[in-house]
XYZ file of C-alpha atoms in Angstrom:
652
model
C 30.547 1.867 -37.969
C 27.929 2.028 -41.208
C 27.471 5.352 -41.458
C 24.949 4.863 -45.094
C 26.888 7.388 -46.709
C 27.492 6.144 -50.680
C 30.463 7.338 -51.827
C 30.200 6.139 -55.330
C 27.176 8.825 -55.562
C 29.696 11.635 -54.617
C 32.353 10.574 -56.697
C 30.255 10.524 -59.870
C 28.795 14.196 -58.979
C 32.127 15.408 -59.316
C 34.284 14.908 -55.952
C 37.617 12.728 -56.082
C 40.086 11.911 -53.808
C 43.686 11.004 -54.146
C 46.018 10.360 -51.785
C 45.056 12.735 -48.766
C 43.812 15.560 -51.000
C 40.438 16.341 -52.204
C 39.529 18.455 -54.761
C 36.693 19.467 -57.053
C 38.183 20.918 -60.023
C 38.151 24.451 -59.125
C 38.918 27.770 -57.346
C 36.225 26.970 -54.838
C 37.645 23.475 -54.243
C 38.754 24.183 -50.578
C 35.078 25.603 -49.843
C 33.711 22.620 -51.328
C 35.831 20.360 -49.325
C 34.499 21.816 -46.220
C 31.417 21.312 -47.622
C 31.543 18.031 -48.090
C 33.437 17.825 -44.377
C 29.913 19.519 -42.841
C 27.980 16.712 -44.993
C 29.590 13.886 -43.804
C 29.602 14.923 -40.143
C 25.435 15.645 -40.665
C 25.148 12.350 -41.931
C 27.090 10.303 -39.194
C 25.293 12.338 -36.554
C 22.159 11.654 -37.800
C 22.700 7.657 -38.357
C 24.151 7.897 -34.649
C 20.668 9.274 -33.578
C 18.741 7.019 -35.506
C 20.730 4.011 -33.743
C 20.191 5.654 -30.264
C 16.532 5.602 -30.955
C 16.644 2.271 -32.609
C 18.169 1.001 -28.967
C 15.297 2.900 -27.010
C 12.419 1.415 -24.969
C 9.441 1.712 -26.635
C 5.830 0.799 -26.420
C 3.221 1.614 -29.325
C 0.587 0.740 -31.324
C 1.111 -1.048 -35.066
C -1.939 -0.079 -36.308
C -1.312 -1.911 -39.855
C -0.627 -5.118 -38.100
C -3.575 -5.081 -35.426
C -0.839 -5.336 -32.656
C 1.308 -3.743 -29.983
C 4.753 -3.498 -30.298
C 7.040 -3.516 -27.222
C 10.987 -2.603 -27.885
C 9.664 -3.260 -31.790
C 8.551 -6.577 -31.110
C 4.748 -8.022 -31.142
C 3.114 -7.950 -27.699
C -0.197 -8.509 -26.126
C -1.168 -8.305 -22.197
C -3.119 -10.038 -19.384
C -3.752 -7.365 -16.941
C -5.967 -7.392 -13.713
C -7.317 -4.485 -11.717
C -5.735 -4.306 -8.374
C -6.407 -0.594 -6.834
C -3.440 0.635 -4.223
C -6.214 2.492 -2.352
C -7.913 -0.304 -1.458
C -5.516 -2.390 0.396
C -3.243 -1.345 3.174
C 0.163 -0.835 1.504
C 1.812 -3.518 4.107
C -0.177 -6.363 1.188
C 0.399 -4.142 -1.976
C 3.499 -6.980 -2.416
C 1.606 -10.015 -1.932
C -1.584 -8.747 -3.893
C 0.747 -8.190 -6.955
C 2.814 -11.168 -6.729
C -0.424 -13.435 -6.871
C -1.460 -11.247 -9.924
C 1.979 -12.708 -11.611
C 1.716 -15.863 -9.852
C -1.952 -16.561 -11.589
C 0.075 -15.200 -15.242
C -0.653 -11.655 -15.931
C 1.815 -9.948 -17.053
C 0.748 -5.807 -16.407
C -1.553 -4.631 -13.194
C -3.891 -1.856 -13.706
C -4.871 0.485 -11.326
C -6.954 4.013 -11.075
C -5.525 6.937 -9.620
C -7.687 8.521 -7.019
C -7.750 12.066 -6.765
C -9.707 12.859 -3.881
C -6.927 10.942 -1.725
C -3.915 12.902 -2.904
C -5.316 16.399 -2.818
C -7.769 15.706 0.207
C -7.845 19.713 0.586
C -7.361 22.120 -2.202
C -3.477 22.480 -2.587
C -2.575 20.306 -0.530
C -0.896 17.035 -1.984
C -0.539 13.542 -0.516
C 1.489 11.139 -1.861
C 2.738 8.929 1.486
C 1.849 5.947 3.121
C -1.040 4.150 1.605
C -0.862 7.031 -0.875
C 2.461 6.219 -2.342
C 1.371 5.518 -5.699
C 5.547 5.396 -6.712
C 6.054 2.950 -4.366
C 3.593 0.645 -5.893
C 4.737 1.638 -9.433
C 8.414 0.071 -8.433
C 6.723 -3.199 -6.454
C 4.409 -3.838 -9.760
C 7.934 -3.856 -11.408
C 9.848 -5.829 -8.738
C 7.340 -8.525 -9.369
C 7.589 -8.534 -12.937
C 4.488 -6.709 -13.914
C 3.890 -3.696 -16.496
C 1.726 -1.143 -15.534
C -1.508 0.573 -16.973
C -2.584 3.859 -14.771
C -6.335 5.120 -15.140
C -5.754 8.637 -13.878
C -9.369 10.328 -15.088
C -9.824 12.875 -13.507
C -12.753 11.072 -13.145
C -12.574 7.256 -12.597
C -16.131 5.864 -11.558
C -14.278 3.078 -9.324
C -17.648 3.342 -7.142
C -15.482 5.762 -5.173
C -16.918 8.659 -3.144
C -17.928 11.007 -6.362
C -16.291 8.992 -8.902
C -12.425 10.071 -7.612
C -13.189 13.682 -7.850
C -12.465 15.977 -4.437
C -15.461 16.674 -3.002
C -14.042 20.331 -2.137
C -14.441 20.625 -5.846
C -18.084 21.428 -5.166
C -17.505 23.883 -2.856
C -15.372 26.174 -4.847
C -18.245 26.325 -7.214
C -21.812 24.855 -6.253
C -23.137 25.078 -9.783
C -20.039 23.428 -11.178
C -20.344 21.253 -14.160
C -18.213 18.379 -13.671
C -16.315 16.458 -16.580
C -16.873 19.434 -19.020
C -14.664 22.696 -20.167
C -16.222 24.903 -17.188
C -13.660 27.010 -16.493
C -14.024 26.373 -12.564
C -13.621 22.846 -13.254
C -10.625 22.527 -15.296
C -8.756 25.164 -13.537
C -8.540 22.473 -10.688
C -8.170 19.735 -12.913
C -4.966 21.106 -14.976
C -3.493 21.915 -11.452
C -3.924 18.446 -10.380
C -2.808 16.765 -13.836
C 0.397 18.817 -13.675
C 1.247 17.823 -10.450
C 0.589 13.688 -10.921
C 2.184 13.210 -14.727
C 5.096 15.325 -13.673
C 5.540 12.684 -11.042
C 4.852 9.719 -12.889
C 7.120 10.958 -16.116
C 10.006 8.778 -14.620
C 8.189 5.584 -14.513
C 6.656 5.784 -18.138
C 7.919 2.913 -20.349
C 10.071 4.974 -22.810
C 11.794 6.447 -19.638
C 12.703 3.454 -18.659
C 9.987 2.426 -16.257
C 7.127 -0.169 -16.010
C 4.016 1.760 -17.132
C 2.958 1.144 -20.664
C -0.468 3.100 -20.981
C -2.227 5.863 -19.349
C -6.032 6.674 -19.847
C -7.566 9.608 -20.328
C -10.753 10.341 -18.567
C -13.049 6.899 -18.220
C -16.409 5.850 -20.087
C -16.854 9.474 -21.411
C -19.160 8.482 -23.713
C -21.467 7.040 -20.705
C -21.718 10.803 -19.673
C -24.473 12.613 -20.734
C -22.441 15.670 -21.571
C -20.750 15.537 -24.840
C -18.279 18.119 -24.362
C -15.365 17.503 -27.075
C -13.390 20.468 -25.913
C -12.877 19.282 -22.860
C -11.841 15.843 -23.937
C -9.473 17.405 -26.512
C -8.055 19.807 -24.040
C -7.298 16.869 -21.830
C -5.803 14.785 -24.346
C -3.185 18.010 -25.014
C -2.524 18.039 -21.350
C -1.662 14.178 -20.857
C 0.287 14.252 -24.575
C 2.637 16.990 -23.107
C 3.807 14.967 -20.283
C 3.301 11.391 -21.863
C 4.695 12.001 -25.387
C 5.182 8.619 -27.044
C 6.702 7.212 -23.679
C 3.663 5.167 -23.222
C 0.338 4.781 -25.267
C -2.664 6.791 -24.335
C -6.205 5.372 -24.475
C -9.633 5.656 -23.724
C -11.956 3.238 -22.663
C -16.084 2.993 -23.194
C -18.525 0.440 -23.178
C -19.014 -1.674 -26.548
C -21.812 0.298 -28.056
C -22.415 2.590 -31.050
C -23.925 4.746 -28.380
C -20.873 5.158 -26.107
C -18.505 4.928 -29.036
C -20.232 8.240 -30.278
C -18.794 10.547 -27.528
C -16.214 8.407 -25.488
C -13.137 8.423 -28.247
C -10.625 11.626 -28.844
C -8.888 11.747 -31.917
C -5.194 10.625 -32.077
C -5.921 8.321 -28.889
C -5.920 4.601 -28.714
C -9.446 3.212 -28.306
C -10.345 0.049 -26.163
C -13.980 -1.245 -24.865
C -15.258 -3.187 -22.028
C -17.909 -5.498 -21.809
C -18.467 -8.759 -19.372
C -18.770 -12.634 -20.017
C -21.430 -14.684 -22.123
C -21.165 -12.246 -25.107
C -19.772 -13.517 -28.477
C -16.210 -11.814 -28.566
C -16.152 -11.157 -32.288
C -19.662 -9.191 -31.978
C -18.701 -7.417 -28.849
C -15.791 -5.892 -30.949
C -17.801 -4.761 -34.036
C -18.534 -1.327 -32.622
C -15.163 -0.551 -31.643
C -14.148 -2.154 -35.312
C -16.566 0.484 -36.995
C -14.925 3.357 -35.585
C -11.248 2.004 -35.524
C -10.701 -0.507 -37.951
C -7.769 -1.154 -37.323
C -4.901 -1.839 -34.083
C -5.351 -4.445 -31.373
C -8.066 -5.408 -30.212
C -8.412 -4.858 -25.868
C -11.235 -5.174 -23.691
C -10.027 -3.121 -21.038
C -12.841 -4.051 -18.150
C -13.248 -7.530 -18.491
C -16.017 -8.244 -15.595
C -14.845 -11.412 -12.842
C -17.745 -10.166 -10.946
C -20.041 -6.964 -10.125
C -20.729 -4.321 -7.187
C -22.750 -4.456 -4.583
C -25.337 -1.865 -2.841
C -26.861 -1.993 0.517
C -30.411 -3.087 0.529
C -29.584 -6.087 -2.215
C -30.225 -9.562 -1.365
C -27.099 -10.646 -2.094
C -23.543 -10.518 -2.862
C -23.282 -9.638 -6.458
C -21.087 -11.769 -8.568
C -20.319 -13.640 -11.960
C -20.110 -17.406 -12.479
C -16.364 -18.614 -12.982
C -17.654 -21.029 -16.149
C -18.650 -17.983 -17.718
C -15.376 -15.792 -16.878
C -13.494 -18.732 -17.931
C -14.827 -19.046 -21.376
C -14.612 -15.360 -22.312
C -11.281 -15.629 -21.503
C -10.588 -18.240 -23.214
C -12.553 -16.889 -26.286
C -10.147 -13.139 -26.091
C -7.374 -14.753 -26.008
C -7.963 -17.335 -29.023
C -8.475 -14.130 -31.193
C -5.050 -12.262 -29.776
C -7.006 -9.832 -27.975
C -5.342 -7.701 -24.500
C -7.749 -7.670 -21.700
C -7.980 -6.388 -17.900
C -9.650 -8.719 -15.405
C -11.838 -5.832 -13.726
C -11.308 -6.636 -10.796
C -8.484 -9.069 -10.165
C -8.567 -7.796 -6.889
C -11.414 -5.917 -5.058
C -10.404 -4.988 -1.534
C -12.092 -2.690 0.498
C -13.489 0.741 0.511
C -12.379 1.961 4.173
C -13.390 5.003 5.708
C -16.174 7.142 4.057
C -14.802 6.075 0.379
C -17.495 4.216 -1.123
C -19.886 6.225 -3.760
C -23.327 5.450 -4.992
C -25.308 4.949 -8.238
C -27.831 7.010 -9.603
C -31.068 6.613 -10.468
C -32.412 5.402 -8.537
C -30.083 6.323 -5.484
C -28.005 3.328 -4.814
C -25.181 3.481 -1.964
C -22.236 0.863 -2.399
C -21.202 -1.229 0.642
C -18.086 -1.058 2.252
C -16.679 -4.159 0.920
C -15.505 -4.425 -2.733
C -14.633 -7.951 -2.688
C -16.718 -8.128 -6.218
C -16.326 -11.767 -6.521
C -12.896 -11.221 -7.978
C -10.083 -14.160 -8.386
C -8.551 -13.005 -5.220
C -10.484 -12.604 -1.974
C -11.065 -9.100 -0.363
C -8.806 -10.943 2.474
C -6.232 -11.716 -0.247
C -7.382 -15.385 -0.594
C -7.301 -17.041 -4.073
C -10.414 -18.465 -4.725
C -11.583 -21.544 -7.073
C -12.043 -18.267 -9.695
C -8.377 -17.516 -9.408
C -7.285 -21.099 -9.733
C -9.867 -21.561 -13.273
C -8.765 -18.422 -14.744
C -4.955 -19.119 -13.936
C -5.246 -22.640 -16.056
C -6.996 -20.942 -19.029
C -3.949 -18.790 -19.386
C -1.786 -21.277 -18.983
C -3.007 -22.500 -22.402
C -1.724 -19.224 -23.880
C 1.502 -18.200 -21.733
C 4.098 -20.133 -19.830
C 3.372 -19.394 -16.407
C 6.539 -18.843 -13.867
C 5.563 -21.324 -10.766
C 5.637 -18.626 -8.162
C 4.391 -19.633 -4.539
C 1.805 -17.949 -3.254
C -0.836 -18.985 -0.852
C -3.878 -18.063 1.874
C -2.878 -16.424 4.816
C -4.661 -17.722 8.375
C -7.304 -15.998 9.654
C -8.164 -14.606 13.222
C -10.655 -16.001 15.633
C -10.588 -13.618 18.513
C -13.468 -14.187 20.000
C -16.339 -12.007 21.440
C -15.967 -8.672 23.226
C -18.102 -6.526 25.158
C -18.551 -2.887 24.420
C -19.158 0.191 26.827
C -20.815 3.222 26.647
C -18.725 6.234 26.536
C -20.539 9.148 25.122
C -23.784 10.608 23.065
C -22.886 11.783 19.679
C -24.371 15.377 20.567
C -22.655 15.618 24.159
C -19.102 14.842 22.198
C -16.585 17.433 21.064
C -16.361 16.193 17.411
C -19.128 18.283 16.420
C -18.336 21.638 14.287
C -20.934 24.214 15.034
C -22.052 26.523 11.831
C -23.450 29.918 12.343
C -27.753 29.769 12.012
C -29.146 30.237 8.600
C -32.224 31.082 7.610
C -32.305 27.929 5.418
C -30.853 25.097 5.711
C -27.413 24.638 3.989
C -25.690 22.024 2.196
C -22.585 19.772 3.430
C -20.508 21.331 0.920
C -21.654 24.748 1.694
C -20.185 24.289 4.916
C -16.915 22.429 3.565
C -18.085 19.203 5.231
C -17.166 16.632 2.972
C -17.950 13.345 5.168
C -20.246 11.598 7.970
C -23.398 13.389 9.376
C -24.971 17.030 9.794
C -27.311 18.046 12.498
C -30.117 20.294 11.704
C -32.322 21.847 14.295
C -35.099 24.552 14.424
C -38.490 24.690 16.316
C -41.750 23.500 15.661
C -44.225 26.379 15.132
C -45.881 27.268 18.533
C -49.286 26.492 16.711
C -48.585 23.323 15.357
C -51.159 20.964 16.366
C -52.709 17.525 14.915
C -51.229 15.864 12.221
C -48.856 17.214 9.730
C -47.020 16.234 7.000
C -43.222 17.136 7.089
C -41.200 16.959 3.701
C -37.586 16.869 3.077
C -37.581 16.976 -0.691
C -33.814 16.431 -2.306
C -32.856 14.808 0.859
C -29.532 13.857 0.359
C -29.125 11.082 1.627
C -30.583 9.364 5.002
C -32.413 11.105 7.777
C -33.359 10.054 11.423
C -35.738 12.578 12.696
C -36.164 13.970 15.956
C -38.661 15.516 18.006
C -37.641 16.939 21.191
C -34.603 14.732 20.967
C -36.835 11.350 20.478
C -36.219 9.463 17.260
C -39.555 9.445 15.389
C -38.948 8.353 11.814
C -36.213 7.997 8.978
C -36.323 9.955 5.849
C -34.294 8.897 2.843
C -34.107 9.348 -0.865
C -34.070 5.840 -1.932
C -37.607 5.279 -0.102
C -39.351 7.862 1.032
C -38.642 11.946 1.848
C -41.808 12.621 3.798
C -43.665 11.344 7.021
C -46.675 12.587 9.476
C -45.491 14.326 12.709
C -48.526 14.449 15.381
C -47.136 16.325 18.515
C -44.275 18.674 19.464
C -45.463 22.509 19.009
C -42.711 24.683 20.268
C -40.302 21.672 20.664
C -36.986 20.793 18.946
C -37.063 19.562 15.387
C -33.955 17.795 14.310
C -32.631 15.576 11.191
C -29.406 14.270 11.604
C -28.447 13.871 8.027
C -25.806 11.243 7.027
C -23.875 11.353 3.942
C -24.190 8.044 2.375
C -21.307 8.512 -0.645
C -21.748 10.862 -3.477
C -22.777 9.784 -6.648
C -20.052 8.276 -8.636
C -21.489 7.275 -11.792
C -24.690 8.808 -13.254
C -25.921 12.606 -12.531
C -22.647 13.621 -11.126
C -23.526 16.831 -9.296
C -24.840 15.687 -6.028
C -24.508 18.210 -3.039
C -24.983 16.583 0.792
C -27.720 17.461 3.438
C -31.101 19.398 2.770
C -30.364 20.558 -0.701
C -33.936 22.203 -0.528
C -36.080 23.463 1.986
C -38.019 21.825 4.678
C -42.174 21.986 5.071
C -44.359 21.244 7.306
C -47.732 20.916 5.593
C -46.197 23.089 2.756
C -44.761 26.023 5.287
C -41.231 26.333 4.963
C -39.267 25.776 7.975
C -36.731 28.791 8.930
C -34.228 29.489 11.262
C -31.610 26.439 11.501
C -28.651 25.731 13.523
C -26.514 23.106 11.991
C -23.754 21.054 13.355
C -21.593 18.637 11.128
C -19.716 15.636 12.291
C -16.859 14.893 9.837
C -16.096 11.764 11.778
C -12.587 11.652 10.584
C -10.894 12.180 13.987
C -12.808 10.679 16.767
C -9.963 8.366 18.671
C -9.493 10.166 21.827
C -13.688 9.212 22.386
C -12.217 5.922 23.381
C -10.202 7.251 26.109
C -13.275 8.745 27.767
C -14.594 7.042 31.096
C -17.518 4.565 30.915
C -20.886 5.981 31.933
C -24.205 3.458 32.299
C -26.053 5.216 29.829
C -26.121 6.889 26.434
C -28.876 8.383 24.167
C -28.268 7.361 20.662
C -26.738 8.198 18.319
C -23.742 7.220 20.515
C -20.022 5.817 20.779
C -19.077 2.754 22.603
C -15.986 1.208 23.088
C -13.694 -1.910 24.274
C -10.098 -2.668 24.281
C -8.581 -6.137 23.766
C -5.664 -8.206 23.478
C -4.499 -10.558 20.927
C -3.262 -14.017 21.751
C 0.042 -14.326 23.416
C 1.106 -17.101 21.430
C 0.191 -15.240 17.847
C 3.287 -14.059 16.287
C 1.968 -11.698 13.824
C -1.538 -10.037 13.817
C -3.835 -12.313 11.778
C -6.901 -10.916 9.275
C -10.169 -11.031 10.729
C -13.837 -10.066 9.956
C -15.908 -7.944 12.787
C -19.331 -9.394 12.806
C -21.400 -6.443 13.762
C -25.007 -9.055 13.878
C -27.302 -7.401 16.058
C -26.118 -3.700 15.533
C -28.133 -1.509 13.642
C -26.030 1.240 11.338
C -22.644 3.077 12.142
C -19.133 3.286 11.502
C -16.352 0.854 13.110
C -12.803 1.953 14.085
C -10.355 -0.112 15.161
C -6.943 1.324 16.521
C -7.935 4.808 14.595
C -8.503 2.738 11.507
C -11.802 3.675 10.131
C -13.013 0.375 8.926
C -16.046 1.569 7.097
C -20.010 1.986 7.290
C -21.641 -1.143 8.559
C -25.264 -1.281 8.063
C -26.641 -5.520 9.134
C -30.080 -4.402 9.428
C -30.428 -3.431 5.747
C -27.373 -6.087 4.418
C -26.308 -8.030 2.700
C -22.751 -7.096 4.107
C -22.485 -8.124 7.732
C -19.204 -7.823 8.585
C -16.172 -5.674 7.873
C -12.653 -6.881 7.052
C -9.920 -5.748 9.703
C -6.431 -6.261 8.275
C -3.608 -7.842 10.570
C -1.300 -4.459 10.038
C -3.958 -2.462 11.519
C -3.431 -4.990 14.845
C -1.480 -4.050 17.698
C 0.575 -7.755 18.828
C 0.344 -8.754 22.631
C 1.007 -7.381 24.730
C -0.240 -4.087 23.580
C -4.046 -3.430 23.940
C -6.108 -2.709 20.867
C -8.892 -0.162 20.993
C -12.180 -0.627 19.211
C -14.758 2.120 18.743
C -18.270 2.146 17.308
C -20.507 4.937 16.494
C -23.959 3.399 16.523
C -26.727 5.494 14.946
C -30.074 3.682 15.663
C -30.028 0.343 17.936
C -27.248 -1.394 19.605
C -26.765 -5.223 19.804
C -28.848 -6.493 23.157
C -25.290 -7.449 25.012
C -23.135 -4.797 23.195
C -21.151 -7.412 21.717
C -19.292 -8.027 18.465
C -17.373 -10.747 17.310
C -14.047 -11.378 15.304
C -14.782 -14.107 12.759
C -12.185 -15.899 10.368
C -14.207 -15.364 7.340
C -16.976 -12.814 5.919
C -20.521 -12.735 6.303
C -23.129 -12.069 3.816
C -26.885 -12.208 5.057
C -26.237 -14.062 7.650
C -24.353 -16.619 6.273
C -20.657 -17.569 6.100
C -19.646 -16.601 2.352
C -17.585 -19.299 0.873
C-alpha cells in the first residue's frame, strides 16, 4: 500500500535508522521514535480513509465542469415522472419497465404527504402507499430515482399533497411558511419520511440520486426565506452528501427571485416550442455553473371539468425540444411520462378562477392512463436513441375488456342512508374543516322565515365549491363558485331550506388556504339565515350500501348498484372503462374501490378507468355502486368499454 509518507523528508530532518534501531541523536530519542511511530500510524489511517472514501458511491454536482458526477464519472439523466399514487401497486413494475424500455435511466415521483398521514400521527406505508417497494422495483428495473417530497407538491392533487386535517388544527394557518403551527407538523412528517428513505439514498447504496426541497416556491406569493432555509437544514440533516438536494422553479427571473435556496442545486421547468438556450438564461443568471436541468419538461397538460376537450401537447413539438435539450448536454425529466388516475377524491383545483380537475390524469403522456404505449412514446424513444444506446426490453399494450351493459338498481337515498355524520346544530354554518370532514358532501339545513313571501335573493358568498339547493326536499337550483353563488327563490315560507355542498378538491395551485363548505353566512335578501343542522358524508366507507335490498324508487341524490360476472373464459381480469353517458354527476365504486368523480354532463371526461386488478375473476361476482346527485340514465345502465371517451368521442 502506498501510504503517501515521504521517508526522505524524515531522514533530512534528523531522523536516521540503522538496522532495527532508530535514533534521533539525543536523550529524547526513544520518545521521538514513539512520536514518529504515531505519526506513521496517523498517516496510514488517513490514507486508508481516503481510499475507502474514493471507493464509496457518490452522486454530486460538478459546478466547475457543468456536469453531474456519478461515482466520479460524468453523468446526465433522462427521467420520467411516474407517480406511484396514481396507479395500482400491481402495475408499478409494468410502468417502470416501460420507462426503462424507452431509454430513460431515472424515474421521478412526488411523495404525497396526505396519503401517508391521512390522520394526524397515523402513518401508512403499506399497499399502494409502499414507497420503499416502489423504489426497490425501480432499482430492479435498472432505474435511478428522484424523490420530490415537498411537503407541498402541487401535482394537481387535493391541497397540493398537504393532508387536509392540517387546516383543522389551525383554521388560520399559513401554509408554506414559517408559521409555527405549520412547521410543527411539517417537521414531524419529514422526520418520519426522511428517516425511512435514508437507506435508499445513492451514497448509502440505494438508487435515489436526488431529493427535491419544496416545489416551485418561486410561484408562491409569500416569499418566506426563513421557511425555505429551515427546510433546507432539515433535509440536509438526513440526506447529507448521500444525494443531491435541489429546487425546481419556472424558468423566469420572477420565479427564480425566491425559489432558489442558498447551497441547494437549482433546476427549472418549461415545455416545448421554446429556444432552449434562451430558456436556460434566467437559470444561468442565478447559477452560472453546474449541469443544466429541466425538471418538468411537459409532455402534455392537465384537464379541468368544463373544458372543451382533453388538454395535450403535440408530439412533434415535444420531440424537437427533447432533441435540443439532449444536444446541449442537458438533463431532463418528462412530466408526465405516465400520468395515471386521480382515484377517489384526490384531484385538486386551480385558482383563480376556481377550476376543479378531472379524475383522469392521462395528461396526453407517452404512456396512457391504462398503460398503453402511444405514438408519442415511440417518437420520444427514437430521439433518445440518437444520444444513448437503448436496451431492447420487450414491452407492449394489454388487451382491454368490453364487458357489455348492465342495469343498476335503486338502493337508498343519500339522506336515508347510514353514511352521514350528524353534527351539533350551530347558529352559523360551519366549514368542512371545522367539522373534521375532509372529503365528500356536507348537507346544510335551516328553515325559511315564516314571513318569507314573494321573490327573494338567496346568496351563499364564498361557497366552496358547489351546492344543490332544496326547498322542502325538492331541488330548485345549483350554486357554484365557478359560476354563480346566488339565485332567486319564490316559495317555501316556513319550509326546510337545504344546501348539499360538494367539496370538488382543495386548491393545489394558487391561494392555498381553501376551506370547504359555506365559508361565509347565507343570506336571504341580505338577512343572515341562522340555526343550521349539518350532516357530513365523507363517502369513504359505503360498500355495504350495495348489500341493501333493491327498492322501486329513491329520491336523488341516491345510491344505485348492480352485481356482474366477468366472462368465464377470461383468465385474468382486463382493464376497462366505465361509460357514464346519460348519468349526470356523482361518484363510482367498484368492489369497494372509489374510481373517482364522474361528470359527463360537464365533460370533457365521460368514462372512468377501471384497472383489471380491481375486478374479480369468474365465478366471483363484482359489485358496482353509483352515487348519483342530479339525474340518472333513463335506463339506469352503464357500459364497460375498451377505450376512454372524451366529449362523447373515442379518444385515440
